[in-house]
Amino acid sequence: QVQVVESGGGLVQPGGSLKLSCTVTGFSFSRDINWYRQAPAKEREFVASVPVEGVPDYADSVKGRFTASRANAENTVYLQMDSLKPEDTAAYYCYVFYRGYNYWGQGTQVTVSS
């Protein structure tokens, strides 16, 4: 019954910004929510982890440029992406581990190009 839905991707020029959203339904939203991304010909990589409370964790490649947050009342997490670079181009996925299962969204494409 857990459903994970991402949105907000698109095409942006280098240096631009995008804000991704992830809404998770079917549970109490009491677990870490995570962002991963996967570029063509590359392994899926960790981007950010958003705890229920406290400071999010970030991959070194996005520190200082991306900001993750959550709105628990709406079961939604966000990924504000600033100063985007071409190497940020990837499909971005929202992920949660809950009661022994992995739940992934379908992904939202972010393309950074001039």
GROMACS .gro file of C-alpha atoms in nm:
model
  114
    1GLN     CA    1   0.000   0.000   0.000
    2VAL     CA    2   0.300   0.229   0.023
    3GLN     CA    3   0.313   0.463  -0.272
    4VAL     CA    4   0.603   0.690  -0.361
    5VAL     CA    5   0.559   0.965  -0.619
    6GLU     CA    6   0.822   1.216  -0.729
    7SER     CA    7   0.768   1.531  -0.929
    8GLY     CA    8   0.941   1.853  -1.025
    9GLY     CA    9   1.204   1.744  -1.274
   10GLY     CA   10   1.271   1.921  -1.598
   11LEU     CA   11   1.524   2.094  -1.817
   12VAL     CA   12   1.736   2.369  -1.667
   13GLN     CA   13   2.049   2.556  -1.771
   14PRO     CA   14   2.373   2.528  -1.576
   15GLY     CA   15   2.357   2.743  -1.265
   16GLY     CA   16   1.981   2.717  -1.247
   17SER     CA   17   1.754   2.567  -0.986
   18LEU     CA   18   1.485   2.305  -0.952
   19LYS     CA   19   1.279   2.181  -0.661
   20LEU     CA   20   1.175   1.817  -0.647
   21SER     CA   21   0.892   1.680  -0.437
   22CYS     CA   22   0.827   1.331  -0.308
   23THR     CA   23   0.497   1.230  -0.152
   24VAL     CA   24   0.476   0.900   0.034
   25THR     CA   25   0.142   0.751   0.125
   26GLY     CA   26   0.036   0.432   0.297
   27PHE     CA   27   0.239   0.468   0.616
   28SER     CA   28   0.284   0.704   0.908
   29PHE     CA   29   0.580   0.893   0.757
   30SER     CA   30   0.795   0.801   1.055
   31ARG     CA   31   1.099   0.682   0.861
   32ASP     CA   32   1.389   0.842   0.681
   33ILE     CA   33   1.309   0.942   0.325
   34ASN     CA   34   1.593   0.926   0.077
   35TRP     CA   35   1.690   1.069  -0.259
   36TYR     CA   36   1.898   0.876  -0.509
   37ARG     CA   37   1.989   0.947  -0.868
   38GLN     CA   38   2.110   0.752  -1.166
   39ALA     CA   39   2.275   0.890  -1.477
   40PRO     CA   40   2.319   0.694  -1.800
   41ALA     CA   41   2.595   0.433  -1.777
   42LYS     CA   42   2.641   0.499  -1.406
   43GLU     CA   43   2.540   0.324  -1.088
   44ARG     CA   44   2.257   0.461  -0.883
   45GLU     CA   45   2.403   0.688  -0.619
   46PHE     CA   46   2.293   0.834  -0.290
   47VAL     CA   47   2.199   1.201  -0.288
   48ALA     CA   48   2.035   1.286   0.044
   49SER     CA   49   1.862   1.132   0.343
   50VAL     CA   50   1.593   1.322   0.531
   51PRO     CA   51   1.524   1.208   0.889
   52VAL     CA   52   1.201   1.263   1.076
   53GLU     CA   53   1.391   1.509   1.291
   54GLY     CA   54   1.741   1.642   1.271
   55VAL     CA   55   1.986   1.737   1.001
   56PRO     CA   56   1.975   1.567   0.661
   57ASP     CA   57   2.275   1.384   0.520
   58TYR     CA   58   2.410   1.469   0.176
   59ALA     CA   59   2.646   1.317  -0.072
   60ASP     CA   60   2.971   1.510  -0.104
   61SER     CA   61   2.891   1.588  -0.465
   62VAL     CA   62   2.585   1.796  -0.373
   63LYS     CA   63   2.680   1.950  -0.039
   64GLY     CA   64   2.632   2.323  -0.037
   65ARG     CA   65   2.407   2.315  -0.343
   66PHE     CA   66   2.115   2.088  -0.253
   67THR     CA   67   1.884   2.125   0.045
   68ALA     CA   68   1.648   1.851   0.159
   69SER     CA   69   1.352   1.907   0.387
   70ARG     CA   70   1.023   1.749   0.483
   71ALA     CA   71   0.668   1.849   0.560
   72ASN     CA   72   0.544   1.570   0.782
   73ALA     CA   73   0.185   1.688   0.791
   74GLU     CA   74   0.170   1.638   0.414
   75ASN     CA   75   0.389   1.325   0.397
   76THR     CA   76   0.611   1.512   0.156
   77VAL     CA   77   0.985   1.565   0.125
   78TYR     CA   78   1.161   1.815  -0.096
   79LEU     CA   79   1.493   1.852  -0.266
   80GLN     CA   80   1.586   2.209  -0.350
   81MET     CA   81   1.864   2.198  -0.609
   82ASP     CA   82   2.064   2.514  -0.672
   83SER     CA   83   2.372   2.588  -0.879
   84LEU     CA   84   2.298   2.291  -1.098
   85LYS     CA   85   2.575   2.142  -1.309
   86PRO     CA   86   2.562   1.922  -1.619
   87GLU     CA   87   2.689   1.632  -1.408
   88ASP     CA   88   2.370   1.656  -1.201
   89THR     CA   89   2.178   1.527  -1.502
   90ALA     CA   90   2.007   1.206  -1.393
   91ALA     CA   91   1.682   1.041  -1.305
   92TYR     CA   92   1.608   1.125  -0.944
   93TYR     CA   93   1.435   0.870  -0.725
   94CYS     CA   94   1.267   0.887  -0.388
   95TYR     CA   95   1.315   0.583  -0.166
   96VAL     CA   96   1.195   0.453   0.168
   97PHE     CA   97   1.270   0.131   0.355
   98TYR     CA   98   0.967   0.029   0.555
   99ARG     CA   99   0.882  -0.295   0.734
  100GLY     CA  100   1.135  -0.500   0.544
  101TYR     CA  101   1.062  -0.370   0.195
  102ASN     CA  102   1.217  -0.121  -0.040
  103TYR     CA  103   0.982   0.131  -0.195
  104TRP     CA  104   1.090   0.339  -0.491
  105GLY     CA  105   0.919   0.603  -0.694
  106GLN     CA  106   0.921   0.595  -1.072
  107GLY     CA  107   1.175   0.874  -1.091
  108THR     CA  108   1.176   1.225  -1.227
  109GLN     CA  109   1.424   1.334  -1.492
  110VAL     CA  110   1.653   1.629  -1.432
  111THR     CA  111   1.850   1.753  -1.731
  112VAL     CA  112   2.105   2.031  -1.693
  113SER     CA  113   2.216   2.161  -2.029
  114SER     CA  114   2.272   2.482  -2.219
   0.00000   0.00000   0.00000
